[in-house]
Each structure stands twice: as structure tokens, then as C-alpha cells.
XYZ file of C-alpha atoms in Angstrom:
155
model
C 106.339 117.599 233.803
C 108.367 118.215 236.938
C 108.249 121.546 238.728
C 111.862 122.722 238.288
C 111.391 125.661 240.675
C 110.113 123.306 243.373
C 113.086 120.961 242.887
C 115.536 123.858 243.201
C 113.796 125.373 246.211
C 113.558 122.014 248.006
C 117.222 121.252 247.354
C 118.334 124.664 248.632
C 116.118 124.518 251.716
C 117.338 121.034 252.605
C 121.057 121.330 251.838
C 121.699 125.060 252.171
C 123.752 124.933 248.952
C 123.064 127.551 246.267
C 121.440 126.138 243.131
C 120.867 127.584 239.697
C 119.001 125.982 236.815
C 119.752 126.797 233.208
C 118.131 125.634 229.999
C 119.904 123.699 227.250
C 120.440 127.035 225.469
C 122.125 128.407 228.648
C 119.360 130.767 229.762
C 118.812 131.048 233.493
C 115.541 129.493 234.675
C 115.787 130.136 238.411
C 118.179 130.277 241.326
C 118.088 129.921 245.093
C 120.696 130.975 247.615
C 122.516 133.378 245.328
C 123.535 136.888 246.385
C 125.367 139.638 244.465
C 128.776 138.199 245.391
C 127.871 134.751 244.065
C 126.272 136.197 240.918
C 129.506 138.064 240.170
C 131.562 134.955 240.902
C 129.475 132.750 238.571
C 131.650 131.937 235.514
C 128.980 132.119 232.797
C 131.292 131.690 229.786
C 133.480 129.113 231.485
C 130.358 127.179 232.539
C 129.008 127.088 228.985
C 132.338 125.898 227.557
C 132.698 123.286 230.287
C 129.189 121.932 229.731
C 129.701 121.741 225.974
C 132.949 119.803 226.456
C 132.020 117.503 229.343
C 128.315 116.827 229.583
C 127.103 113.887 227.558
C 123.857 112.018 227.195
C 124.428 109.602 230.074
C 123.740 112.415 232.563
C 126.803 111.908 234.759
C 127.807 114.366 237.428
C 130.608 116.786 236.598
C 132.514 119.194 238.803
C 133.894 122.500 237.527
C 136.654 123.985 239.680
C 137.122 127.690 239.025
C 139.753 128.160 241.714
C 141.572 125.788 244.033
C 138.746 125.801 246.549
C 135.631 126.970 244.649
C 133.617 124.373 242.762
C 130.319 123.853 240.958
C 128.566 120.504 240.619
C 126.735 120.210 237.301
C 123.935 117.704 236.799
C 122.123 117.186 233.515
C 118.575 116.095 234.355
C 115.017 116.810 233.254
C 116.316 118.443 230.045
C 117.999 121.237 232.000
C 121.262 121.758 233.854
C 121.269 121.972 237.640
C 124.271 124.011 238.797
C 124.970 123.312 242.476
C 127.207 125.871 244.077
C 129.461 127.682 244.397
C 130.795 125.335 247.044
C 134.031 126.020 248.878
C 136.316 123.215 250.002
C 138.173 125.710 252.184
C 136.620 125.882 255.653
C 137.985 129.419 256.134
C 136.055 130.850 253.163
C 133.081 132.407 254.960
C 131.433 133.924 251.851
C 130.589 130.558 250.267
C 129.111 127.435 251.844
C 131.730 124.857 252.841
C 131.509 121.173 251.992
C 134.451 118.756 251.773
C 135.178 117.445 248.287
C 134.504 113.876 249.448
C 130.841 114.810 249.984
C 130.145 116.008 246.439
C 128.701 112.666 245.308
C 126.265 112.728 248.248
C 125.190 116.266 247.410
C 124.338 115.143 243.888
C 122.583 112.100 245.351
C 120.224 114.349 247.348
C 119.276 116.268 244.196
C 118.649 113.000 242.330
C 116.468 111.674 245.165
C 114.360 114.852 245.152
C 113.873 114.523 241.383
C 113.092 110.808 241.690
C 110.570 111.328 244.475
C 108.820 114.105 242.565
C 108.428 111.833 239.574
C 106.506 109.417 241.782
C 104.690 111.788 244.123
C 104.840 115.228 245.625
C 107.829 115.526 247.973
C 107.238 117.956 250.791
C 109.715 119.529 253.171
C 109.171 116.855 255.826
C 109.933 113.982 253.439
C 112.949 115.850 252.030
C 114.295 116.489 255.533
C 113.721 112.859 256.462
C 115.714 111.769 253.390
C 118.581 114.076 254.384
C 118.439 112.902 257.987
C 118.610 109.251 256.921
C 121.543 109.988 254.576
C 123.368 111.679 257.460
C 122.770 108.712 259.772
C 123.527 105.998 257.204
C 126.584 107.560 255.563
C 127.861 109.532 258.522
C 127.912 112.768 256.529
C 126.773 115.984 258.210
C 124.849 118.550 256.132
C 124.899 120.929 259.133
C 121.148 121.125 258.810
C 118.681 122.059 261.533
C 115.691 119.758 261.279
C 112.271 121.099 262.216
C 109.950 118.683 263.996
C 106.279 119.402 263.512
C 104.941 116.340 265.302
C 106.012 113.919 267.968
C 107.382 110.556 266.980
C 110.379 109.191 265.113
C 111.691 110.867 262.005
């Protein structure tokens, strides 16, 4: 069985995007990056209704927009729901992390890679940061991450 807390913590530490995990019966398992403002903003009832309407067995990504510029990315994986966000698409919103809408599929990709790597072996911070770094270089997307180097040599 995968360590859901470790997946959530690794994702948050690498991407600096709040993440919440909830069970199939909509009970909160854990969360990283949330503060009181984000907890109050979280649309619990709207999230449940959205998941019941949209999520199906093929585990596609879905985006719930609660306002024009506040979004949640919902991923059904490992028999739980990963709720990524809130994410603002308005650069001027300083209370919520900003990411352009065009990057949402890459954000979900990072979560999927963490899950995939953990299925095969233990993914540490260094390997997670290397994956993010390579995504940034290959795709040209900037996570605005500060990478920590613990040893000399190429990433």
C-alpha cells in the first residue's frame, strides 16, 4: 500500500501547491499547505457534488472552478481523491498560489509521477526535485521552485 501522507507531503514540498486527500466517503485524510483562509474557502459540499457528477472509473483529471480565478484539480488515484489547490489563475491574488491554467495538466503529471515512482521504489526529496527540474527544462514550465543541492555534480 502506498503512503498517502508521503505522497501529499512530497507533492506539496516540490510544487508548493496546497494538497488535500479525502476518502471515497469524503472524509479528510490529510492536507499540506492549508491555512485558515484556505480551509474556509474550501467548498466541501460543492466538491462532493462535483466529484459525484464528474469523476468516473477511468481516473481522469477534473478541474473545479469555484470563482473565475480560483480552481481545484481533482485526481482519483489509489482509491482516494487528491484535491490540488486552491490555485489562482490571477497573478494579483496574493493569498493563493498562482499558476496559469495552461499548466494544470503538468501539475497533475507531477502528482502522477510521484505516485508511479512510489509504486516502484521509495521516492525521496532529491529524486522528486530532479523530476520537477527535468519537467521545467523539457517543457519550459517554471514551478518557481528553489532547488537544494546537497552534493556536487549534475542534477
